[in-house]
Tab-separated table of N, CA and C in Angstrom:
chain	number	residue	atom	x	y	z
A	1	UNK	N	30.933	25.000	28.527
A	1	UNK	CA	32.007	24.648	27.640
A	1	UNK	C	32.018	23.129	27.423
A	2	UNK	N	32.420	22.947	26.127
A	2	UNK	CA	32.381	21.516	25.396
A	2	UNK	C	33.724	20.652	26.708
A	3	UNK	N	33.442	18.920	26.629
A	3	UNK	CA	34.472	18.629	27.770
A	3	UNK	C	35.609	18.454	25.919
A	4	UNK	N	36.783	18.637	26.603
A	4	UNK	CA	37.833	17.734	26.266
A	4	UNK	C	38.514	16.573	26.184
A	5	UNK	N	37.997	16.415	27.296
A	5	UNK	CA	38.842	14.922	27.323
A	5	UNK	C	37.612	13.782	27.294
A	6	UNK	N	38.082	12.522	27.542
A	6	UNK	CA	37.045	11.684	27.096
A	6	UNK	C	36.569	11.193	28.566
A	7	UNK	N	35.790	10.516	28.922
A	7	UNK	CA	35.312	9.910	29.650
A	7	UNK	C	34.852	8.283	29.911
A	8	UNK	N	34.458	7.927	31.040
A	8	UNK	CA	34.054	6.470	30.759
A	8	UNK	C	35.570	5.596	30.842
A	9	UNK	N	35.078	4.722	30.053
A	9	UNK	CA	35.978	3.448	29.731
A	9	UNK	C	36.851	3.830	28.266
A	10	UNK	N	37.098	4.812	28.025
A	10	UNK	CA	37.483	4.792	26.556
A	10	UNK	C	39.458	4.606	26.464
A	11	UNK	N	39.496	4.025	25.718
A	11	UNK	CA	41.233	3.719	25.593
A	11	UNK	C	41.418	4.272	24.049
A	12	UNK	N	42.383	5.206	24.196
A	12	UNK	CA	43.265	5.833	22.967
A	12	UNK	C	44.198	4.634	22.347
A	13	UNK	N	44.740	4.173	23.004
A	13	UNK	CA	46.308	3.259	22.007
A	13	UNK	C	45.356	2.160	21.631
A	14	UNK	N	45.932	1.977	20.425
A	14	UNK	CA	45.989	0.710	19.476
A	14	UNK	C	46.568	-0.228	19.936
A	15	UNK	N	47.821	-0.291	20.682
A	15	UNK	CA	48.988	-1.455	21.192
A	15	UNK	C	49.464	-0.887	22.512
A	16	UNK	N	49.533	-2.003	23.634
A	16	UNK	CA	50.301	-1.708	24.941
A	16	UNK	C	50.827	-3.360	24.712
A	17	UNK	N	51.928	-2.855	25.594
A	17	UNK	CA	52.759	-4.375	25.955
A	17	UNK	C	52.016	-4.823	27.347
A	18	UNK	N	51.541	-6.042	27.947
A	18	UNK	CA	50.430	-6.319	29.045
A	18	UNK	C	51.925	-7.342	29.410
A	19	UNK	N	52.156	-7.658	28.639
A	19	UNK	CA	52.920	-9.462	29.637
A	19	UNK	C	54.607	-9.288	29.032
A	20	UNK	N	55.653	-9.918	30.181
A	20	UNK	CA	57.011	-10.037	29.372
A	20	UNK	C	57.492	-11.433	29.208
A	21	UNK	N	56.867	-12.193	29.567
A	21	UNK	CA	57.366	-13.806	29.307
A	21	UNK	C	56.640	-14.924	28.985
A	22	UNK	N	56.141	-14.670	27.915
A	22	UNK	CA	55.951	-14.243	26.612
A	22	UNK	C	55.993	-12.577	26.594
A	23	UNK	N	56.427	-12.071	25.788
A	23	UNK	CA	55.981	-10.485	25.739
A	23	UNK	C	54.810	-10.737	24.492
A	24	UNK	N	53.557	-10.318	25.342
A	24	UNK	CA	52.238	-10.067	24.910
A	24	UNK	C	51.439	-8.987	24.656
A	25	UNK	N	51.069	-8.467	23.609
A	25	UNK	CA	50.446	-6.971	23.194
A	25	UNK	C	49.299	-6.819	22.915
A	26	UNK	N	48.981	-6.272	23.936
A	26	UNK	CA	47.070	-6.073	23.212
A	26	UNK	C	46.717	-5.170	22.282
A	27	UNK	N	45.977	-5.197	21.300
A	27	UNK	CA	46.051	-4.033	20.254
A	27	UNK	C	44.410	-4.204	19.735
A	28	UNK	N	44.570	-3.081	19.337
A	28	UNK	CA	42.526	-2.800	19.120
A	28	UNK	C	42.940	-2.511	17.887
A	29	UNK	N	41.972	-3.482	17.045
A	29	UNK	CA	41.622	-2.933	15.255
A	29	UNK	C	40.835	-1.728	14.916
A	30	UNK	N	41.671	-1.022	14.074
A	30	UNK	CA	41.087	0.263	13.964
A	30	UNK	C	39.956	0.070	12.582
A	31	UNK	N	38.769	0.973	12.542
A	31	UNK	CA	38.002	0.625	11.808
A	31	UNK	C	38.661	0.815	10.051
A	32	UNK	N	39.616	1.526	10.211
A	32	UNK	CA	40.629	1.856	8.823
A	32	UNK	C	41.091	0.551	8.350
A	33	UNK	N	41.447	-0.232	9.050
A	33	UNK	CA	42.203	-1.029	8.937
A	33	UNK	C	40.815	-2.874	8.411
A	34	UNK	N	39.882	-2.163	8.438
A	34	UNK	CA	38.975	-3.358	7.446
A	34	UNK	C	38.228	-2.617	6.125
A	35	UNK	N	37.625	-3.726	5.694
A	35	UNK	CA	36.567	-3.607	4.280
A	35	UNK	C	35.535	-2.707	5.043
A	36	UNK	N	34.667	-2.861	3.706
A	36	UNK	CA	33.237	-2.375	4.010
A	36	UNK	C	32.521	-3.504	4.653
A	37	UNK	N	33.026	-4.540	4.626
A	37	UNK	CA	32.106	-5.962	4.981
A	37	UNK	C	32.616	-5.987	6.812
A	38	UNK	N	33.548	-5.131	7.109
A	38	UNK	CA	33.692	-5.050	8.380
A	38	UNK	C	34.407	-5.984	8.790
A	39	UNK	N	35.327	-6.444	8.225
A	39	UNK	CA	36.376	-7.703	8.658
A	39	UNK	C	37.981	-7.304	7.994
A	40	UNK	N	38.951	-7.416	8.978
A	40	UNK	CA	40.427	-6.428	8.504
A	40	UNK	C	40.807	-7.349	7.412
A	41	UNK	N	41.726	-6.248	6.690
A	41	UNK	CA	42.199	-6.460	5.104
A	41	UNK	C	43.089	-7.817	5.500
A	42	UNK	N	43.190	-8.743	4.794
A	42	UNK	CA	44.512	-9.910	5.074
A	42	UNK	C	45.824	-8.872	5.039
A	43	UNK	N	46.327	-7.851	4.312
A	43	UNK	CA	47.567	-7.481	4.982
A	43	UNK	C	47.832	-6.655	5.797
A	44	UNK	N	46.691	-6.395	6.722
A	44	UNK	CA	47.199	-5.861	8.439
A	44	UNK	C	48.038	-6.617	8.631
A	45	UNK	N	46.866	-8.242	9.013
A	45	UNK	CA	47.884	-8.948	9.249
A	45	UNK	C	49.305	-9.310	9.784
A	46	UNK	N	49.605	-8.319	8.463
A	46	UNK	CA	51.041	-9.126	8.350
A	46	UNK	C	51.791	-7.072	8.598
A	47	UNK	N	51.178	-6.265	8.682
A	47	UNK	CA	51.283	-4.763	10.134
A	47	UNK	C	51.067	-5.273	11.250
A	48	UNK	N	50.350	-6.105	11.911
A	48	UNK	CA	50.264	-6.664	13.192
A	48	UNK	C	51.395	-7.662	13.774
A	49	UNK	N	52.053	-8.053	12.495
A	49	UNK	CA	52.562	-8.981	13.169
A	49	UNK	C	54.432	-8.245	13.313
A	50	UNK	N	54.369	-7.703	12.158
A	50	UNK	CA	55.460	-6.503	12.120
A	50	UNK	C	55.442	-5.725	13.414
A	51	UNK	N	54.598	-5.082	13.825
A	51	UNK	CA	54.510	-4.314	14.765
A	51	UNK	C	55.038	-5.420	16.189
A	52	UNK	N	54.556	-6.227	16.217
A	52	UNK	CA	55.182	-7.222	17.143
A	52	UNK	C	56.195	-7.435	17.270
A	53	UNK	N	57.014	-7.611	16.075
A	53	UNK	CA	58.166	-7.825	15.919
A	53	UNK	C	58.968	-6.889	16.686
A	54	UNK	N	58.807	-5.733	16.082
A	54	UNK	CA	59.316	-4.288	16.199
A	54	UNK	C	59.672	-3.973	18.088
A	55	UNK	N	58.411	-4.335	18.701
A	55	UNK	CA	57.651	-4.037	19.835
A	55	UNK	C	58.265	-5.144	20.917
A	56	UNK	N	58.366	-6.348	20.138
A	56	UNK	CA	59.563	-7.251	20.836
A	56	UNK	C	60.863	-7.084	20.837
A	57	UNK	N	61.541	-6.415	19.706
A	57	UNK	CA	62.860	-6.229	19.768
A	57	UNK	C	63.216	-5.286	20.305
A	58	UNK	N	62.453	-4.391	20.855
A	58	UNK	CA	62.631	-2.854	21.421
A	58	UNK	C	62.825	-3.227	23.218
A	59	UNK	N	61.605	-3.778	23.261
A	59	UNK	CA	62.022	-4.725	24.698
A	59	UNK	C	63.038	-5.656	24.697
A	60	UNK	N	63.099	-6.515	24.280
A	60	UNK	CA	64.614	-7.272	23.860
A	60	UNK	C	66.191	-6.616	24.358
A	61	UNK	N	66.143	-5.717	23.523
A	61	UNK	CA	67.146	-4.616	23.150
A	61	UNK	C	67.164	-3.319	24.764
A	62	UNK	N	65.725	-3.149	25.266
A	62	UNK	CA	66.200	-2.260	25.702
A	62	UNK	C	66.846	-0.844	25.445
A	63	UNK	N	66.220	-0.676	23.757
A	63	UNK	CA	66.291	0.227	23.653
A	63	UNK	C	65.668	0.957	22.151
A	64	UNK	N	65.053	1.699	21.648
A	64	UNK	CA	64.563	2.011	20.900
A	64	UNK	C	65.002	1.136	19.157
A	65	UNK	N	64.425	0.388	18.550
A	65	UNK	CA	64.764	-0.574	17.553
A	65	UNK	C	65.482	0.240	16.587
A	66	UNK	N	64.855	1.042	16.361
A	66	UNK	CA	65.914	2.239	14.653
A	66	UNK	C	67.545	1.890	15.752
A	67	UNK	N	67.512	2.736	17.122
A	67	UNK	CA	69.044	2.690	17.423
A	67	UNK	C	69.440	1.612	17.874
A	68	UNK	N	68.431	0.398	18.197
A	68	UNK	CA	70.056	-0.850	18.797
A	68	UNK	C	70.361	-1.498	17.587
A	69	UNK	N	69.409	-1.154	15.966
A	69	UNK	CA	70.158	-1.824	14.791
A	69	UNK	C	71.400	-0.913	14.699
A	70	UNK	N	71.348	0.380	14.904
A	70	UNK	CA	72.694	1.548	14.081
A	70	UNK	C	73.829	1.087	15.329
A	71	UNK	N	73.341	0.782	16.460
A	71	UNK	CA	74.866	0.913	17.529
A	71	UNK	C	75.146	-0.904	17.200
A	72	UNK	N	74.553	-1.721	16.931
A	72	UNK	CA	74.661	-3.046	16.349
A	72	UNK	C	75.559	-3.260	15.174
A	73	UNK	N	75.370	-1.911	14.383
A	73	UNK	CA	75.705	-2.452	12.919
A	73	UNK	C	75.342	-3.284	12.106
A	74	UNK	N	73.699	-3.364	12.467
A	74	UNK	CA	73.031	-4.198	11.670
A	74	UNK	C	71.829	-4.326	11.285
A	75	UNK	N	71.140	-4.433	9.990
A	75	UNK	CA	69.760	-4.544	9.703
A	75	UNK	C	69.524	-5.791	9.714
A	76	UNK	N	68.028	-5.957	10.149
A	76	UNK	CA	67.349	-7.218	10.834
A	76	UNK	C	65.987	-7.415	9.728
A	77	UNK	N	66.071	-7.528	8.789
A	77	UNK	CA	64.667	-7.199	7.878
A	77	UNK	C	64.512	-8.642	7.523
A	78	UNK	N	62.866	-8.375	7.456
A	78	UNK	CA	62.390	-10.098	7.475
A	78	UNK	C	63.025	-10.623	6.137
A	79	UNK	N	63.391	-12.278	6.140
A	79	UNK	CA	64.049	-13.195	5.146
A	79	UNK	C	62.395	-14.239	4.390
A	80	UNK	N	61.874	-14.162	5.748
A	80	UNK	CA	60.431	-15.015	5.031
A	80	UNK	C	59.256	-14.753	6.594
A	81	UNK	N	58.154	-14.973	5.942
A	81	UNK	CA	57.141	-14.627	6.795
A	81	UNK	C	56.110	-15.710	6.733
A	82	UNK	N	55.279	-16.229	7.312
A	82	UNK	CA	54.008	-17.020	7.052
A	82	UNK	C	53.332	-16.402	8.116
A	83	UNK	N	51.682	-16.495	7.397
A	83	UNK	CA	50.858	-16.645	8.342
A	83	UNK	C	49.548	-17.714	8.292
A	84	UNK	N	49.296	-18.560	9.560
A	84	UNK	CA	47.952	-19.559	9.279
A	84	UNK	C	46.448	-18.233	9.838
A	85	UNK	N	45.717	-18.540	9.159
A	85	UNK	CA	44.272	-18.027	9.564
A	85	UNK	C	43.503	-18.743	10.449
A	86	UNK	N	42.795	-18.302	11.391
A	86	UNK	CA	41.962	-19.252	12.000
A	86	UNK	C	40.460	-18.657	12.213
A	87	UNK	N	40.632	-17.332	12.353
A	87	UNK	CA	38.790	-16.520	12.725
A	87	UNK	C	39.469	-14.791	12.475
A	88	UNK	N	38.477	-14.171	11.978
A	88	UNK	CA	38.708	-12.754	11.627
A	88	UNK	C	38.236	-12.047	12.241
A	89	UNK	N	39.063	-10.505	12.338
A	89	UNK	CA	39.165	-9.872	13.402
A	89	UNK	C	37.756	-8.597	12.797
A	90	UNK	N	37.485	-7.966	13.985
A	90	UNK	CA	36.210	-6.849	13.329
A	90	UNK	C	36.776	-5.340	14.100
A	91	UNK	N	36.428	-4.282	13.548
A	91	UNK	CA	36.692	-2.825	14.141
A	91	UNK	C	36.295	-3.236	15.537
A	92	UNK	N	37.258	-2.274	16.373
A	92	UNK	CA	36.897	-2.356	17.379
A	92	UNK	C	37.613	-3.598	18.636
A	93	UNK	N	37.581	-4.463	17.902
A	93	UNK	CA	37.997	-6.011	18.290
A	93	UNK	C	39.703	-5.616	19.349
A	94	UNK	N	39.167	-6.097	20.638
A	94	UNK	CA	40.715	-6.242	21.109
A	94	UNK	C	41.212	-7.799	20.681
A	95	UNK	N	42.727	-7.641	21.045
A	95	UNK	CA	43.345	-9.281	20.527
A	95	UNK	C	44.653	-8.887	20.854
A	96	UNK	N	45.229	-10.314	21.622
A	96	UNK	CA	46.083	-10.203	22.385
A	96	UNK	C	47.218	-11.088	21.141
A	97	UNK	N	48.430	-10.619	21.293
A	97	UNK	CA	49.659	-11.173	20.593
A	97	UNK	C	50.755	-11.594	21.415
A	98	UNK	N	51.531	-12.925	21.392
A	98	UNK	CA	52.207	-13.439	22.215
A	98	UNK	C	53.103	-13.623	21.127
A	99	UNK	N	54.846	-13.563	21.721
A	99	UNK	CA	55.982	-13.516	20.713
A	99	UNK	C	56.954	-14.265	21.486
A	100	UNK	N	57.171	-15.344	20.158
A	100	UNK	CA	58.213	-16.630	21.596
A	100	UNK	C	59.002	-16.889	20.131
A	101	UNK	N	60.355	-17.461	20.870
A	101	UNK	CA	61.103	-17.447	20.015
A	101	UNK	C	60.781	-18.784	19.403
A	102	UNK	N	61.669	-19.287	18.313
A	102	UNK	CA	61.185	-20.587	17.437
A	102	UNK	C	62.586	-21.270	17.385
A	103	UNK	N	63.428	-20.699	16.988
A	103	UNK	CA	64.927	-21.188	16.669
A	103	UNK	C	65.701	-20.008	16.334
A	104	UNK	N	67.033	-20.440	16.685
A	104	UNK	CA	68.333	-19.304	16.581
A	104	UNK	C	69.295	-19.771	15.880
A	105	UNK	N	69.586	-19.426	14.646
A	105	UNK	CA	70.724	-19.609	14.081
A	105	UNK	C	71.742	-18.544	13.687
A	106	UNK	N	72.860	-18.984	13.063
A	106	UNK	CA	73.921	-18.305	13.051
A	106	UNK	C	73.860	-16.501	12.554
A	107	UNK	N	72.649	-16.885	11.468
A	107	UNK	CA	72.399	-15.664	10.686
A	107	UNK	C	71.023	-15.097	10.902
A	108	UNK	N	70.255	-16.160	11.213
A	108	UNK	CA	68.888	-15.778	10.992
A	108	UNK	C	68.477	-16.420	12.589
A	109	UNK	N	67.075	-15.773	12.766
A	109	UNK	CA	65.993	-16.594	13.959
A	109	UNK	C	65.155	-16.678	13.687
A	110	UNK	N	64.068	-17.422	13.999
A	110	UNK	CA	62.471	-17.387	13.554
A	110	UNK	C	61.383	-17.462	15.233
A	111	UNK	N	61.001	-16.490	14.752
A	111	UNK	CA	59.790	-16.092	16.079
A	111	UNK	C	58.581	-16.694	15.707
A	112	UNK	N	57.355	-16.602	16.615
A	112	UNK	CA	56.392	-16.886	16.562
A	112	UNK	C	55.468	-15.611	16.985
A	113	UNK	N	54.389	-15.401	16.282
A	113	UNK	CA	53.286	-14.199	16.892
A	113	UNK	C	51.704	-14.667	16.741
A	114	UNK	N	51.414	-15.286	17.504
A	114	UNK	CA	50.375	-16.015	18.030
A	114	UNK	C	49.154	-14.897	18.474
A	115	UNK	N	48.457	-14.725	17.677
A	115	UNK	CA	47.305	-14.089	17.803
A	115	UNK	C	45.944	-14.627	18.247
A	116	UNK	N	45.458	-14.241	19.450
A	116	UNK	CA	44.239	-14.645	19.952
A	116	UNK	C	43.273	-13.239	20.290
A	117	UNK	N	42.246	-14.324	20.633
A	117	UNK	CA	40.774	-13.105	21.269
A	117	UNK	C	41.347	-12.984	22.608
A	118	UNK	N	41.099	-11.906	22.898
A	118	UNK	CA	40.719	-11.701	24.695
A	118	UNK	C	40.407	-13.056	25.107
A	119	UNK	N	39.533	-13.487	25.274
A	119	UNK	CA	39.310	-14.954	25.302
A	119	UNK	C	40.191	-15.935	25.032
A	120	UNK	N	40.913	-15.645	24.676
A	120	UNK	CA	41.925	-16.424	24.209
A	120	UNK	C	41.677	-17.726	23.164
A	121	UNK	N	40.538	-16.882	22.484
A	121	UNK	CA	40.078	-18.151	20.665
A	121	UNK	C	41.502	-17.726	20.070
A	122	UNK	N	41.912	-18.671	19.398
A	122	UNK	CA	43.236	-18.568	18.622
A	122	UNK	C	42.772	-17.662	17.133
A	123	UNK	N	43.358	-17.088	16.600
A	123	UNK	CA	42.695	-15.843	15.573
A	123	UNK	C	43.768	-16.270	14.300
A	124	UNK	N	44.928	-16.024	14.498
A	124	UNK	CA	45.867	-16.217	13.765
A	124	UNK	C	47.462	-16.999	14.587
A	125	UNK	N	48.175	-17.441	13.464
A	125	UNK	CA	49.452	-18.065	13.631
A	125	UNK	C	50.608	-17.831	12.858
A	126	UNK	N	51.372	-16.943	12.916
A	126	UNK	CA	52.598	-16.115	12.168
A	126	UNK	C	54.079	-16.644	12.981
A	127	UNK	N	55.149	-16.728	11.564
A	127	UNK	CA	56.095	-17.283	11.691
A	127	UNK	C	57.379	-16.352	11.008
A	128	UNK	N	58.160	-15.134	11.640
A	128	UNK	CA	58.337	-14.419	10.917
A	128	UNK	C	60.156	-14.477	11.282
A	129	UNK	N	61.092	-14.782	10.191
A	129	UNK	CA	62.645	-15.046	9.836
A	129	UNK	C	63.256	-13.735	9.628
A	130	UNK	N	63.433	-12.862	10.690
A	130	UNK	CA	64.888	-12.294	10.605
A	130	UNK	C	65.751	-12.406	10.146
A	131	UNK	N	66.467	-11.731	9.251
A	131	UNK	CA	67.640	-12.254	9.308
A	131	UNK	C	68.919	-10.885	8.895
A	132	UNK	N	70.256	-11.307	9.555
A	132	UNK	CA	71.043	-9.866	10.026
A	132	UNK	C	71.831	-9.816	8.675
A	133	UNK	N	71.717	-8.836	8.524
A	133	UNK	CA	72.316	-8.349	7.334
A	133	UNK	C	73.287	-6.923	7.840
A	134	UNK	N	74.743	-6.813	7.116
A	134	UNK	CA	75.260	-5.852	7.260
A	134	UNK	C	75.127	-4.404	6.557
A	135	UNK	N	74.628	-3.430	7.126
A	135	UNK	CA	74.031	-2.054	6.427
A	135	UNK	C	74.913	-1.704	5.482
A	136	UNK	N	76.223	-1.979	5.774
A	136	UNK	CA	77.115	-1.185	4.695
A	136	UNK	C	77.036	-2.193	2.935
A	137	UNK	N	77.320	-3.427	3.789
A	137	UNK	CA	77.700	-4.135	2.249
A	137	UNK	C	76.183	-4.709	1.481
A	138	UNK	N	74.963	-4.949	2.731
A	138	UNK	CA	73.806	-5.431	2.199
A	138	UNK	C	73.893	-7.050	1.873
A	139	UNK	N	74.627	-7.427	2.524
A	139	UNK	CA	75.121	-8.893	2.555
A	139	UNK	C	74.394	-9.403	4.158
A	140	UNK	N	74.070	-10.726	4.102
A	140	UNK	CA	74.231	-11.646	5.298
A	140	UNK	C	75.269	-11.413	6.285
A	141	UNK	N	74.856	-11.491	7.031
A	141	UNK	CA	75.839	-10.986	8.098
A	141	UNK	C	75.649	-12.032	9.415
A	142	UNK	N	76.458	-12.505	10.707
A	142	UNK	CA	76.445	-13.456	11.454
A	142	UNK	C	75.579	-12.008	12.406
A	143	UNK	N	74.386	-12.841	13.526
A	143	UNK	CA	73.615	-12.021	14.185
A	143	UNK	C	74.921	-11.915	15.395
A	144	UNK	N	74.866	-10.683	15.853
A	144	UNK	CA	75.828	-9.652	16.599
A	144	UNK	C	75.572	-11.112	18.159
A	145	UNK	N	76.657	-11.233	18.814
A	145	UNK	CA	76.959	-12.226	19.767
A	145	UNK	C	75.698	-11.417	21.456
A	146	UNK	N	75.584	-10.350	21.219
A	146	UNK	CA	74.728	-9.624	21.734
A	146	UNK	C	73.374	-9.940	21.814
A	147	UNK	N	73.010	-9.738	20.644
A	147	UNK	CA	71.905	-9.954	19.989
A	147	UNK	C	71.525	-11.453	20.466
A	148	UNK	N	72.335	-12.524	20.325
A	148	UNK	CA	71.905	-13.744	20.375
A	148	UNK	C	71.788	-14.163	21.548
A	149	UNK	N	72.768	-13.681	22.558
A	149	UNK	CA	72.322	-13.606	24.224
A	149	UNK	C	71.061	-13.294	24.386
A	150	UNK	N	70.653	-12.301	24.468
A	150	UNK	CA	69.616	-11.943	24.981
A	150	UNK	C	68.558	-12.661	24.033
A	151	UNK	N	68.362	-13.383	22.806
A	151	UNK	CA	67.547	-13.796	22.102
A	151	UNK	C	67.114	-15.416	22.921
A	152	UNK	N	68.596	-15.935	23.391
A	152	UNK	CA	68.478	-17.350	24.218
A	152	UNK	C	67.956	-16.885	25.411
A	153	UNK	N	68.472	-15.672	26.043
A	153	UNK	CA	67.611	-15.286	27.414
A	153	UNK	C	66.167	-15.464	26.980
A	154	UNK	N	65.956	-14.777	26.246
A	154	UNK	CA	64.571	-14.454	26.378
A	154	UNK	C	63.533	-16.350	26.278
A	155	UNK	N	64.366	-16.499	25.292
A	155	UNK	CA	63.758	-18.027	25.201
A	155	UNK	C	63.841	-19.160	26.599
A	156	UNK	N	64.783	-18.471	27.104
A	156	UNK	CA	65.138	-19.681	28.555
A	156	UNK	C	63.361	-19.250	29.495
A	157	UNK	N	63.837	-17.647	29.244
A	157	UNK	CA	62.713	-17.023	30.445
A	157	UNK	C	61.842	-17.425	30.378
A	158	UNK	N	61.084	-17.729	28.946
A	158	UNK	CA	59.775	-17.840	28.521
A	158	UNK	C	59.120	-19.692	29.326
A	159	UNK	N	60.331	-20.178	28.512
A	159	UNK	CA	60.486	-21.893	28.951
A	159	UNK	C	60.243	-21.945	30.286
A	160	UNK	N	61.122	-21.655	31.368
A	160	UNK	CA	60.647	-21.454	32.563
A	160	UNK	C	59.830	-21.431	33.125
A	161	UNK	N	58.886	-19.746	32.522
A	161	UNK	CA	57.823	-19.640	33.028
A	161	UNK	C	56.508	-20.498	32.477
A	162	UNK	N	56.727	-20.742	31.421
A	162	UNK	CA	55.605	-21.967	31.064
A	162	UNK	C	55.812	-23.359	31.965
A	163	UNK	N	56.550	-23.817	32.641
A	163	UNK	CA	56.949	-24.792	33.254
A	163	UNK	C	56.408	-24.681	34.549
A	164	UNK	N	56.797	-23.119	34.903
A	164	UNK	CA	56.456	-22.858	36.410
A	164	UNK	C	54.583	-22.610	36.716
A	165	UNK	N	53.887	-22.517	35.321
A	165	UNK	CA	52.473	-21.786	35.230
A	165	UNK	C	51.794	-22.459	34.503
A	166	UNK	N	52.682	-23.463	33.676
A	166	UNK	CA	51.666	-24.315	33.426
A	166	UNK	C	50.866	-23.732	31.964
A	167	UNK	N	51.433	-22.997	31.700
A	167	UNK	CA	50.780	-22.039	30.551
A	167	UNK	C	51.134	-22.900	29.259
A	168	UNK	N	50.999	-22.123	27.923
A	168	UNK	CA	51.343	-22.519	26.802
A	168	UNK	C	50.837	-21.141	25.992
């Protein structure tokens, strides 16, 4: 009988969370996700960096992202996005993503999603603006006093541990 399952070294997921201070995600490019020339489309990209987002606020939150916006009372949908290029990614390719906060304001925050090689070659540099909006009226909305705790936690933690490790 044929085996089932796989063997070896082989890994199924696309994305695991590896680190929490920075919260860091390793994610493997799927061969769907490039050209024929074998190098990913420029707007993964900006699915990779979404997915980060998503993947940070779920940890953040502590709790699944669709429900801590509905028990929040609030949608969080990006206000502006950038990304810098630095080297392109190929099928197959692991690459690690690090998500640190940038600034917190009343309405909005801006993160960072810092994309490198395993190696840690810098790949890409994304800058992506939240900002809270109220579901009912679709207006700007002040980010939930909740929300912004744990957004300064997370930023204290990170600070810290770069201090204590020497990292960046």
């Amino acid at each position: 009988m044929a085996r089932t399952r796989p063997t070896g070294d082989f890994k199924a997921a696309t994305e695991i969370v590896i680190g929490a201070n920075p919260i860091t995600i390793r994610r493997r490019v799927k061969w769907g996700e490039c050209d024929p020339a074998g190098v990913v489309h420029m707007v993964n990209y900006s699915e990779y960096v979404v997915s980060a987002y998503e993947i940070f606020m779920t940890v953040l939150l502590n709790e699944g992202f669709v429900n801590a916006k509905a028990r929040h009372r609030v949608a969080l949908p990006a206000k502006a996005f950038t990304i810098e290029f630095y080297a392109s990614l190929r099928p197959d390719d692991d690459f690690l993503m690090t998500v640190e906060i940038v600034s917190i304001r009343a309405k909005t925050f801006d993160i960072s999603v810092r994309g490198r090689s395993t190696e840690r070659h810098d790949l890409f540099l994304a800058k992506l603006t939240p900002i809270a909006v109220d579901p009912a009226k679709r207006t700007a909305a002040l980010l939930p006093r909740t929300i912004v705790q744990k957004l300064r936690r997370y930023r204290e933690s990170c600070a810290l541990n770069e201090a204590q490790t020497g990292t960046a």
